[in-house]
Tab-separated table of C-alpha atoms in Angstrom:
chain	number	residue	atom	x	y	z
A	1	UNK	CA	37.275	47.599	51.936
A	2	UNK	CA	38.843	49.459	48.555
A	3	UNK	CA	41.333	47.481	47.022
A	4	UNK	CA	44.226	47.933	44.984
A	5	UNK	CA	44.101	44.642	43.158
A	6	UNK	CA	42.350	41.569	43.256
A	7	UNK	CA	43.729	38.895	45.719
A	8	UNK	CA	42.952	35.628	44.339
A	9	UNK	CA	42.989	35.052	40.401
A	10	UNK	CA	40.987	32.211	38.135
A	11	UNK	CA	44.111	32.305	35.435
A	12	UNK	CA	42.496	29.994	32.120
A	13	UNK	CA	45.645	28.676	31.177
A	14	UNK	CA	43.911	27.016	27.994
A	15	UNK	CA	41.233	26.237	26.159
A	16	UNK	CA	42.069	23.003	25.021
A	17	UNK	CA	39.562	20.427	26.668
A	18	UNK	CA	38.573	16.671	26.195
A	19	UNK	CA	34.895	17.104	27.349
A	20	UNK	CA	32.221	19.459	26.291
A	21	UNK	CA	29.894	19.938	28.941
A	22	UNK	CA	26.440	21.768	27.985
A	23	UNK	CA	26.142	23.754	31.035
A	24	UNK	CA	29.906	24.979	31.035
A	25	UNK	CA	30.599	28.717	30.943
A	26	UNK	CA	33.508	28.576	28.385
A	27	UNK	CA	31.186	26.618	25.791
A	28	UNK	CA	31.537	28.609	22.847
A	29	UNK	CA	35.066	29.265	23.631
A	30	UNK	CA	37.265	26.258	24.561
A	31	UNK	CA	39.162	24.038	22.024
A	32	UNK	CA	37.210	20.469	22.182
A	33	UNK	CA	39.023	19.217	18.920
A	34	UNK	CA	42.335	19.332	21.101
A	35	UNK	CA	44.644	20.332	18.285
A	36	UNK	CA	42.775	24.006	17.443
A	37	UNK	CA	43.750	26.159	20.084
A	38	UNK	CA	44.178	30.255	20.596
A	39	UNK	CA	46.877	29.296	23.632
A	40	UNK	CA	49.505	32.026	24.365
A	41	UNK	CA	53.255	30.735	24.131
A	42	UNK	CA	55.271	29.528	26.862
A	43	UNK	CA	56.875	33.135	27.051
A	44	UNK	CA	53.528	35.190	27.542
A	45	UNK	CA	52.374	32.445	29.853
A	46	UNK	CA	55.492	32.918	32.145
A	47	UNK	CA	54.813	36.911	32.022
A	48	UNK	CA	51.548	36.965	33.153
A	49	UNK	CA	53.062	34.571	36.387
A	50	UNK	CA	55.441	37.254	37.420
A	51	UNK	CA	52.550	39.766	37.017
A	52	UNK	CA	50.621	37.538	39.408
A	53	UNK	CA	53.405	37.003	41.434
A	54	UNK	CA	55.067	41.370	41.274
A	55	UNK	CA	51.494	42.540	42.609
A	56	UNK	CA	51.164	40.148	45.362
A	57	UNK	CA	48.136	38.032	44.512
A	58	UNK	CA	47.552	35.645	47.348
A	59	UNK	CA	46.033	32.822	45.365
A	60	UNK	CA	45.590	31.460	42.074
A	61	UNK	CA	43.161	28.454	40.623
A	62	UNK	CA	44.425	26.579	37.212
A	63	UNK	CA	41.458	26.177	35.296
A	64	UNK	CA	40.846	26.043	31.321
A	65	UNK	CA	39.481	24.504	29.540
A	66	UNK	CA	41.037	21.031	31.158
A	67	UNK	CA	44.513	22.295	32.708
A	68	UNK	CA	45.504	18.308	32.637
A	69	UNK	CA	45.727	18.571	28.813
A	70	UNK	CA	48.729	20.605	29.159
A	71	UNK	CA	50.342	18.825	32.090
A	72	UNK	CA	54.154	20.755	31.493
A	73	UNK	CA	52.540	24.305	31.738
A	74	UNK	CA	50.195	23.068	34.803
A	75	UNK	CA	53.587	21.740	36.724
A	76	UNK	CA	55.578	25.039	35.477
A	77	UNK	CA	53.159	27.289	37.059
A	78	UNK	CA	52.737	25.484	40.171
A	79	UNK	CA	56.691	25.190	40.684
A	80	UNK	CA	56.677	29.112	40.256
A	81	UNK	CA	53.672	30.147	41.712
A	82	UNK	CA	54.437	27.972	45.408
A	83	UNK	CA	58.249	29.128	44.985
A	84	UNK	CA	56.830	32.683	45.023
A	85	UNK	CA	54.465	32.792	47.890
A	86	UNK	CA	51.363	32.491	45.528
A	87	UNK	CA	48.868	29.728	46.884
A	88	UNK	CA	47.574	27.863	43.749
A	89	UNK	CA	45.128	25.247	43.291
A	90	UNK	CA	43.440	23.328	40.138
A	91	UNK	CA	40.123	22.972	38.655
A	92	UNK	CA	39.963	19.323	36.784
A	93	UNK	CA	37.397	16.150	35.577
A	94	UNK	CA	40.240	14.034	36.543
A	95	UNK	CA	39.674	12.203	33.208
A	96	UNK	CA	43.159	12.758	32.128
A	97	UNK	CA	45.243	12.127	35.238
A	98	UNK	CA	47.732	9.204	35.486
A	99	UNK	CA	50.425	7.930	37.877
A	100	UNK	CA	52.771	10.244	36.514
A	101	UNK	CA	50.501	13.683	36.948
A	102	UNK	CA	50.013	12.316	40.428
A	103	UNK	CA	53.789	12.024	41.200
A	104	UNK	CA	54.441	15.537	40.341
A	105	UNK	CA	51.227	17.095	41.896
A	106	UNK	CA	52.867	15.833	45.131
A	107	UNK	CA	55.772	17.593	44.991
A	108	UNK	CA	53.772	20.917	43.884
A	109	UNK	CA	50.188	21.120	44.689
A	110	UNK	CA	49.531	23.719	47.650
A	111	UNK	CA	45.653	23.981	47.372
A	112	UNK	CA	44.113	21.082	46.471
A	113	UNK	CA	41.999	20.038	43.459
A	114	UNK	CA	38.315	21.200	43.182
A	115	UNK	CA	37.214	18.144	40.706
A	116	UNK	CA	34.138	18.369	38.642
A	117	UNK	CA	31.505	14.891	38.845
A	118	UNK	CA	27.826	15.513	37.758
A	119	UNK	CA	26.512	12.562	38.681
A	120	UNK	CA	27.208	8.774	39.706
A	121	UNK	CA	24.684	7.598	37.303
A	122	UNK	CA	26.654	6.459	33.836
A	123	UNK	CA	24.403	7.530	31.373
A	124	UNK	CA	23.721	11.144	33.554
A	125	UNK	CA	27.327	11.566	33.728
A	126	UNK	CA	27.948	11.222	29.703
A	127	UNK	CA	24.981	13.481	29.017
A	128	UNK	CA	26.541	16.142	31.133
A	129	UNK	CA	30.040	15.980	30.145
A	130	UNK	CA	29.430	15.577	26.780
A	131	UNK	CA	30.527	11.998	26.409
A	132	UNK	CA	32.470	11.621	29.298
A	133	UNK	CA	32.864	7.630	30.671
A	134	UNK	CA	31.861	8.014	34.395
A	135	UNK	CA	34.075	4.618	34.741
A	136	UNK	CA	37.045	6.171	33.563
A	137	UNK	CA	36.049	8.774	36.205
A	138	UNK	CA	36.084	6.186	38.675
A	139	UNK	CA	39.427	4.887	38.288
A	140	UNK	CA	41.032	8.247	38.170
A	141	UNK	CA	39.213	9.361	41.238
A	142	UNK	CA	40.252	6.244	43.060
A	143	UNK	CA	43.795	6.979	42.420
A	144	UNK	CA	43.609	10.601	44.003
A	145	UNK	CA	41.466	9.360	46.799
A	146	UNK	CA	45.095	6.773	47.467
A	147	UNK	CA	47.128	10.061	46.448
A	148	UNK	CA	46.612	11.653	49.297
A	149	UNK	CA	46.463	14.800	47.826
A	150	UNK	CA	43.584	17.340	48.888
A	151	UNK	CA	40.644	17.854	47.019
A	152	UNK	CA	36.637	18.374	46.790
A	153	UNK	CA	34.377	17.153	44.333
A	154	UNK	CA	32.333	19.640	42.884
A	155	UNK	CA	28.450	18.632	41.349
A	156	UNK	CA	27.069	21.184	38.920
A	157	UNK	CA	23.575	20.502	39.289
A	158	UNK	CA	20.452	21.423	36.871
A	159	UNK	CA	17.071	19.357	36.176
A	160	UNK	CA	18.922	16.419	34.676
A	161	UNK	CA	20.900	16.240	37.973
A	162	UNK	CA	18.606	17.096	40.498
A	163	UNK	CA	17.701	13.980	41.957
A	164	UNK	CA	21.207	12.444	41.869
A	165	UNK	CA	22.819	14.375	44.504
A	166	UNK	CA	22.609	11.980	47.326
A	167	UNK	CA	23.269	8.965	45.227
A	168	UNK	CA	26.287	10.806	43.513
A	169	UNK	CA	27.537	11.884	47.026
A	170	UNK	CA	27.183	8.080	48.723
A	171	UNK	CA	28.905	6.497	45.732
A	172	UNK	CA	32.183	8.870	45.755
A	173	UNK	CA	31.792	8.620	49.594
A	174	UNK	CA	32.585	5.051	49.145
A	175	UNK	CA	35.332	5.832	46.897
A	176	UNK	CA	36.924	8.251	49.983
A	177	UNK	CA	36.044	11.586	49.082
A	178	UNK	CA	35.418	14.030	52.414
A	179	UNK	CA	34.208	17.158	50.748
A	180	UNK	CA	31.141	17.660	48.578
A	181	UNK	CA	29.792	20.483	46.666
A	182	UNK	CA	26.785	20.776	44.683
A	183	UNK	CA	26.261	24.009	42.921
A	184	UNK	CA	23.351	25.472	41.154
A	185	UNK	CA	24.178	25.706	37.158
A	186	UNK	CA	24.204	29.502	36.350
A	187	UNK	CA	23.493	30.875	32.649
A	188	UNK	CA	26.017	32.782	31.163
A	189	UNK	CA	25.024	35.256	28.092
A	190	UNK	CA	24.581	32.940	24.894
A	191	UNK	CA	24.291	29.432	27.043
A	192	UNK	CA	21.263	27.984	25.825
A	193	UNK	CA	20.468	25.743	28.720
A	194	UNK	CA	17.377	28.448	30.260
A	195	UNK	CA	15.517	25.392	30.295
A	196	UNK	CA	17.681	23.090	32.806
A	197	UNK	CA	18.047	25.622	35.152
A	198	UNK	CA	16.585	24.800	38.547
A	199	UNK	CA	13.679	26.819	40.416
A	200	UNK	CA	13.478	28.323	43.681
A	201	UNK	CA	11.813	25.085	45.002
A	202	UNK	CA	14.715	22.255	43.354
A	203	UNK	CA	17.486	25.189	45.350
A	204	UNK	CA	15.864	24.250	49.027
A	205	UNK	CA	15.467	20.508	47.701
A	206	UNK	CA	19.180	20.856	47.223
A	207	UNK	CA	19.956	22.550	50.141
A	208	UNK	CA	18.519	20.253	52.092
A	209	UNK	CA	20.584	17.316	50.531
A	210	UNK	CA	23.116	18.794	51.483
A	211	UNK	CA	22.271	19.013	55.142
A	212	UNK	CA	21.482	15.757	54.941
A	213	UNK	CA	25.012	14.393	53.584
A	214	UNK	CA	26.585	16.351	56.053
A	215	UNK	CA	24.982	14.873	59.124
A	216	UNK	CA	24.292	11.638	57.954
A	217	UNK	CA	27.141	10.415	55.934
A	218	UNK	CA	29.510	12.331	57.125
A	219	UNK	CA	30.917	15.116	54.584
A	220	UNK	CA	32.248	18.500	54.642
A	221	UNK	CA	29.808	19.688	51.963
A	222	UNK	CA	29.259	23.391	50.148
A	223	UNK	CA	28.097	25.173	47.571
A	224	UNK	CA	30.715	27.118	45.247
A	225	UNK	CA	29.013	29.687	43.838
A	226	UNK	CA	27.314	33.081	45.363
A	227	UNK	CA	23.155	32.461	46.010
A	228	UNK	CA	21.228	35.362	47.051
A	229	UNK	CA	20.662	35.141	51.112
A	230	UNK	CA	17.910	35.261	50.516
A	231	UNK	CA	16.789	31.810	48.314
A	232	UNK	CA	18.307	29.638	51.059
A	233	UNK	CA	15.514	28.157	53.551
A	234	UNK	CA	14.884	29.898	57.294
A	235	UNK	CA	15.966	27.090	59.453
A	236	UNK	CA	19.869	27.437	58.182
A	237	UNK	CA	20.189	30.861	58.623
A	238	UNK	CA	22.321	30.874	62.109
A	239	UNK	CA	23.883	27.973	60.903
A	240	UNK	CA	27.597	27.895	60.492
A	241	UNK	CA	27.982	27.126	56.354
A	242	UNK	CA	30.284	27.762	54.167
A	243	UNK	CA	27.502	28.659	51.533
A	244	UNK	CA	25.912	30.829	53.918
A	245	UNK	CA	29.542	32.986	53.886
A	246	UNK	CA	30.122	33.068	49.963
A	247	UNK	CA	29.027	36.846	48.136
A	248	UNK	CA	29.809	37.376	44.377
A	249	UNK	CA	33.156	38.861	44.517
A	250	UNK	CA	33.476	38.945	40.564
A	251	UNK	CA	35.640	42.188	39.833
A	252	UNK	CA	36.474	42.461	44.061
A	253	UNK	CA	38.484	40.120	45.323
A	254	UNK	CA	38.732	37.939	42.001
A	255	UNK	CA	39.049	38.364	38.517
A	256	UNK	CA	39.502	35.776	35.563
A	257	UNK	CA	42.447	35.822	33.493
A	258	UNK	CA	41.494	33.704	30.074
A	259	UNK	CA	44.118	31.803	28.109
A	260	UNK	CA	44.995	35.141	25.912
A	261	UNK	CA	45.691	37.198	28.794
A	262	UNK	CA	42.356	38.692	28.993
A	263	UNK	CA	40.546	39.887	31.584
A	264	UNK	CA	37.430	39.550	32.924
A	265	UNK	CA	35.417	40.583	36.009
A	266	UNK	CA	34.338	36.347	36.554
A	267	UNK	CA	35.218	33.544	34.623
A	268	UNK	CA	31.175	33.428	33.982
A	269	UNK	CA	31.458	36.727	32.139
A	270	UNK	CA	32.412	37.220	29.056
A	271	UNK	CA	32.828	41.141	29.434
A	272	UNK	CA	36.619	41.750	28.664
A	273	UNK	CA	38.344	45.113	30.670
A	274	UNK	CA	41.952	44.561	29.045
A	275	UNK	CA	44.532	42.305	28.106
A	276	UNK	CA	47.308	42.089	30.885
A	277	UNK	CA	50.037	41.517	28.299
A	278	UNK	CA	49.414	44.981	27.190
A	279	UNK	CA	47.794	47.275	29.456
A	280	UNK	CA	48.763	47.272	33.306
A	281	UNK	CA	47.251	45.533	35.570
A	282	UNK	CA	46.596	48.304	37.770
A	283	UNK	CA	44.484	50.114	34.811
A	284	UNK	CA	42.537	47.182	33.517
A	285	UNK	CA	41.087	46.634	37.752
A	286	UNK	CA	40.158	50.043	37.925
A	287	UNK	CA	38.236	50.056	35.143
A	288	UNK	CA	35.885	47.830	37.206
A	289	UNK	CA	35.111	49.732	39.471
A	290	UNK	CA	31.450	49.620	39.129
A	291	UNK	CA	31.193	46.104	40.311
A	292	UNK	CA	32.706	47.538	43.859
A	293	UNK	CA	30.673	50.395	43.745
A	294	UNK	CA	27.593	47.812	43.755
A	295	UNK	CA	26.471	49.610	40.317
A	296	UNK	CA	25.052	46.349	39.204
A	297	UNK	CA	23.442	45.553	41.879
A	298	UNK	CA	19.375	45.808	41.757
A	299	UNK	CA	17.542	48.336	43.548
A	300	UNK	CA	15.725	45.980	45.200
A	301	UNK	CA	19.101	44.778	47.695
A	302	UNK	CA	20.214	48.029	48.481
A	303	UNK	CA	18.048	48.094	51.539
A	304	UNK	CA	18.697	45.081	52.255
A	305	UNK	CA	20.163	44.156	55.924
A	306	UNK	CA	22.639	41.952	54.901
A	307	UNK	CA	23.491	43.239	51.297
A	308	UNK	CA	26.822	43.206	51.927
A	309	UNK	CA	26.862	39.569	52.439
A	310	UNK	CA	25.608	38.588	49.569
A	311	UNK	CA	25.093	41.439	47.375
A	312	UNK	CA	23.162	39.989	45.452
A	313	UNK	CA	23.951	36.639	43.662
A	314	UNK	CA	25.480	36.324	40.537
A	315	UNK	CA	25.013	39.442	38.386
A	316	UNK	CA	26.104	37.536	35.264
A	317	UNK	CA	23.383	34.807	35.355
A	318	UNK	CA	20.964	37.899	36.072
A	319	UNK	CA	22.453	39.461	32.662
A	320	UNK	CA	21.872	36.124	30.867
A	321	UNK	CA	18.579	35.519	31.515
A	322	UNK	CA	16.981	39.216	31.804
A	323	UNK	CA	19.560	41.347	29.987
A	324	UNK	CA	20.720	43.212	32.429
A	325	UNK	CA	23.299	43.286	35.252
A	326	UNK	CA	21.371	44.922	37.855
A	327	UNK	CA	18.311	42.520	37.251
A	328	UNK	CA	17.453	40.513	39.908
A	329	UNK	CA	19.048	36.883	40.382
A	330	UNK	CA	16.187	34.470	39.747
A	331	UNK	CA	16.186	32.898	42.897
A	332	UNK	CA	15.954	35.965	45.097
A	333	UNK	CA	13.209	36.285	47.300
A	334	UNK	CA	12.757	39.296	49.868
A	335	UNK	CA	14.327	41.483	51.375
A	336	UNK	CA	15.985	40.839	55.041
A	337	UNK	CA	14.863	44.018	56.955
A	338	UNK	CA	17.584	42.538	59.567
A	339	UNK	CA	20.666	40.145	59.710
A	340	UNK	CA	19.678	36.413	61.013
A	341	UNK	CA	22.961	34.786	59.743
A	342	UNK	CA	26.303	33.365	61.781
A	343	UNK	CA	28.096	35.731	63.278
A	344	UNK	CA	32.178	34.767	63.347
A	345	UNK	CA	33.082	37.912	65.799
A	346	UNK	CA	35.664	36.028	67.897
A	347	UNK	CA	33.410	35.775	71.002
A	348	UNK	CA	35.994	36.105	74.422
A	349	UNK	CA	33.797	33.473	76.230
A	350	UNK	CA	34.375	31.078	73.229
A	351	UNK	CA	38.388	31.575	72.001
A	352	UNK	CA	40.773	29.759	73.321
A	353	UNK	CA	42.572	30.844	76.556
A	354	UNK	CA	46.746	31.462	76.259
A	355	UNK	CA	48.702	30.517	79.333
A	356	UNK	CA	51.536	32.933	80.392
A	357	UNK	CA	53.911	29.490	79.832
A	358	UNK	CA	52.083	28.717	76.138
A	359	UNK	CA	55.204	29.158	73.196
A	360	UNK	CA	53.487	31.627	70.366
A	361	UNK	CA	54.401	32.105	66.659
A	362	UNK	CA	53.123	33.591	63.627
A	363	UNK	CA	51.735	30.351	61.626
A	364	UNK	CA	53.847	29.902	58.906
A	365	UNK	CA	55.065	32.637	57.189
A	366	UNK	CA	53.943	36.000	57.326
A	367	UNK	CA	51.861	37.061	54.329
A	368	UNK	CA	50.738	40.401	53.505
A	369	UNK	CA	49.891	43.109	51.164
A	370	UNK	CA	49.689	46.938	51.639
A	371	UNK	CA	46.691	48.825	50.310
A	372	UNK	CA	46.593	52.499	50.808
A	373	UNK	CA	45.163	52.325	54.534
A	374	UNK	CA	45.740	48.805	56.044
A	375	UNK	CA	47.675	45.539	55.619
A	376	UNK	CA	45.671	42.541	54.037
A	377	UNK	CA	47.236	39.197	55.720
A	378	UNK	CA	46.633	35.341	54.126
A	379	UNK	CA	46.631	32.653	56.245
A	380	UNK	CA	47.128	29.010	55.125
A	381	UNK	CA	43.269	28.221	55.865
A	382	UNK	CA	43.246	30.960	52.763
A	383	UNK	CA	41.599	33.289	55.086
A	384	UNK	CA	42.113	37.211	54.151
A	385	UNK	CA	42.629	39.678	57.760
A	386	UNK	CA	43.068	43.487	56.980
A	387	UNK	CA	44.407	45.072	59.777
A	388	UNK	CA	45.888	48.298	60.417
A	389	UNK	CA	49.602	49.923	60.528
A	390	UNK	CA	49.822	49.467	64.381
A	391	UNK	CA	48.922	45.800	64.198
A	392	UNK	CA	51.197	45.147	60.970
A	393	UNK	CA	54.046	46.502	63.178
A	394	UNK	CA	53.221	44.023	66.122
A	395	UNK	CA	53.073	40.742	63.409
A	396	UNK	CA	56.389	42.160	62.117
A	397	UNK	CA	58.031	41.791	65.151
A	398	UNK	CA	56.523	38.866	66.471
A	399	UNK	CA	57.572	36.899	63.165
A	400	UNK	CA	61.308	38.483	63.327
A	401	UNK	CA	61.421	36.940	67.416
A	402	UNK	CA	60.308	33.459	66.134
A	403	UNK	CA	58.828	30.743	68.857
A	404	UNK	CA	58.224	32.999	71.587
A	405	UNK	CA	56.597	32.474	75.080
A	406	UNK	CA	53.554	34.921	76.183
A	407	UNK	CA	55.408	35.876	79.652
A	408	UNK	CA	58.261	36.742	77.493
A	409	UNK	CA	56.064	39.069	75.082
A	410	UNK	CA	54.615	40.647	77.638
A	411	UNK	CA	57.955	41.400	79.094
A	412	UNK	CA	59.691	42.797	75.455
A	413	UNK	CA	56.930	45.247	74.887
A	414	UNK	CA	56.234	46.687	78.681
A	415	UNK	CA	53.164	44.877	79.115
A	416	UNK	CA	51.326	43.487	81.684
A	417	UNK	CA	50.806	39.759	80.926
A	418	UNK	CA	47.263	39.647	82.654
A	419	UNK	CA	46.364	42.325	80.516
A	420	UNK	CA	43.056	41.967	79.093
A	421	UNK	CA	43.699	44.009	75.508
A	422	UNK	CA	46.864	42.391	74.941
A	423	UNK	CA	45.316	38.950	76.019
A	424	UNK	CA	42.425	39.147	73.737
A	425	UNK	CA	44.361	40.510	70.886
A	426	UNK	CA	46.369	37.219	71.002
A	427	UNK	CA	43.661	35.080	71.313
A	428	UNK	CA	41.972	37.108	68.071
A	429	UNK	CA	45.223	36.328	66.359
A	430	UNK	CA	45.247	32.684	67.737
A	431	UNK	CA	41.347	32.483	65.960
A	432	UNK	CA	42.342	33.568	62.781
A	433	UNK	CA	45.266	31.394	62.493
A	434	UNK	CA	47.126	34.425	62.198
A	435	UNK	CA	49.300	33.200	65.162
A	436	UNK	CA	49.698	29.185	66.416
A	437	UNK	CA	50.626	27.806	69.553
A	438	UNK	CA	53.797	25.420	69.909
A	439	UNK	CA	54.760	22.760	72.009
A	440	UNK	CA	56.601	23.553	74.478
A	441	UNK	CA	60.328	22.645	74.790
């Protein structure tokens, strides 16, 4: 699928943060004295929004840095961003959230939090933040659990870490949290951590921990990062995972936007295309093109069966430790010669059945881009359907008739309601949460 622009953003809106983590991508670049930062103004901040918002981005993560240091901005763009039909979210370590942050992110927040915890263990925890109090962490993490808000916990995870993730995961279990994420730490070019990263061994050991917490304790657990297919072990590969769905979409479907307005392919790479305060954002995306035409990926996945799925891991950790893009990622193994993963095709034996009498709508509101040959449509479970003209037309007039029943569909368009196209359409629609059903009156 060619597109025309990204559709979700990583926007760094500074560099300014209160922990320096060893194994964090923006190392050499963010502000950890607080009071020294390259930060645009308030004015190029607000342009690059209506950029965001003018070419019809569907989502947008806060990050920095730590976006909590500038609380004022954070609220500002969440305000506009939810006002205009942008879904945002926030990347924190909760260490600087308060009562007050709390109140506001209730009134705003659309996405949820992904929150960053390396381990459970004190003296882990200040190691890999830096000098971070895990206690502190505690507290904070408390007060979102009571929040209500939404949120993950996300556990970068390298030799010092390894071992923790079960412990880490029971402890904030006890706290409240219902979604878990431990992710492999990934080099970036000039990160001297080569050591601490893990081998193809400790990435089963932690895929199996995860497996573990999710049956056992319960969580909703992932991974939030692309592996290759291909280092994950053979029993999971039918499974239905969110892992087992992510591919590196750096320069695809997402781009990074740092705190000057740059642009990047990944918020991992440091490979700059353009500044979006100068140059349009049009130009700047097509000057990536090679990371859609799968230029950087190696040789070695082109054959693959399910390249598209994965293509390939992450291309800047294969720069950082072998010098090139196209290298392969260090945890790739072979080949798949064909594709053994979950399929999600909507199976008619498995969707739900519509009765005649059931009341339809489109679920929420109706979200959509046009590229040059279909419709891209976001869904609030921040799911991404390209369709075609014909189908766009059918959404369009289903959201203009509101609450509708299917009898009474049927009827409007000169259909038979036991028809078996129009039926399964529907309940395709109804799987995507592209549609919902109501209650009857």
């Amino acid at each position: 699928m060619n597109l025309s622009l990204p559709t979700q953003i990583q926007f760094e809106i500074t560099d300014k943060c209160n922990l320096k983590c060893p194994h964090c991508f923006n190392y050499d670049t963010c502000s950890y004295r607080m009071n020294d930062s390259k930060d645009l103004n308030i004015s190029e901040v607000d342009n690059i929004a209506r950029i965001i918002v003018e070419n019809k981005i569907f989502s947008v993560t806060l990050t920095g840095g730590e976006p909590l240091t500038k609380p004022d901005l954070l609220f500002r763009l969440l305000s506009y961003f939810i006002k205009n039909d942008v879904n945002p979210s926030i990347n924190t370590n909760l260490l600087l959230l308060d009562q007050s942050i709390i109140d506001e992110l209730l009134k705003l927040v659309a996405g949820g939090l992904l929150v960053s915890c390396p381990s459970s263990d004190p003296k882990t925890y200040n190691k890999m933040t830096g000098g971070g109090d895990y206690s502190v962490f505690k507290r904070k993490l408390k007060l979102l659990v009571d929040s209500g808000i939404s949120f993950s916990v996300n556990m970068v995870v390298n030799k010092n870490n390894i071992n923790q993730i079960k412990a880490t995961a029971i402890a904030l279990k006890e706290i409240g949290i219902k979604s878990f994420g431990a992710t492999p730490m990934g080099l970036v070019p000039g990160n001297s951590q080569y050591k601490q990263v893990l081998d193809k061994a400790e990435i089963i050991y932690l895929v199996n921990d995860l497996l573990w917490l999710k049956h056992e304790l319960p969580l909703n657990v992932d991974i939030f990062t692309s592996l290759p297919k291909c280092s994950f072990p053979e029993e999971i590969y039918g499974k239905k995972l969110n892992f087992l769905n992510r591919s590196c979409q750096a320069g695809k479907s997402a781009i990074t936007i740092s705190n000057v307005g740059d642009i990047r392919p990944c918020s991992h790479s440091s490979e700059v295309y353009g500044n979006l305060l100068v140059e349009p954002f049009k130009n700047i995306y097509a000057k990536m093109e090679d990371w859609r035409a799968l230029k950087n990926v190696p040789d070695e996945c082109l054959e693959c069966k399910v390249l598209r799925k994965c293509l390939g891991g992450c291309r800047v950790a294969a720069k950082a430790t072998f010098g090139d893009c196209k290298s392969k990622d260090i945890w790739m193994g072979k080949p798949f010669i064909n594709d053994p993963f979950f399929q999600d095709q909507g199976d008619i034996k498995k969707l739900k059945k519509i009765n005649s009498d059931a009341v339809i709508a489109i679920s929420g509101k109706l979200r959509f881009r046009k590229e040059e040959k279909l419709y891209l449509i976001f869904t609030g479970n921040k799911t991404i359907t390209p369709i075609n003209g014909e189908m766009f037309a059918f959404l369009e007039y289903l959201n203009k008739k509101g609450d509708i029943k299917v009898k009474d569909l049927a009827d409007d368009i000169s259909i038979d309601v036991k028809d078996k196209n129009f039926n399964r359409i529907l309940q395709l629609l109804l799987h995507k949460k592209i549609i919902a059903m109501k209650k009857s009156q």
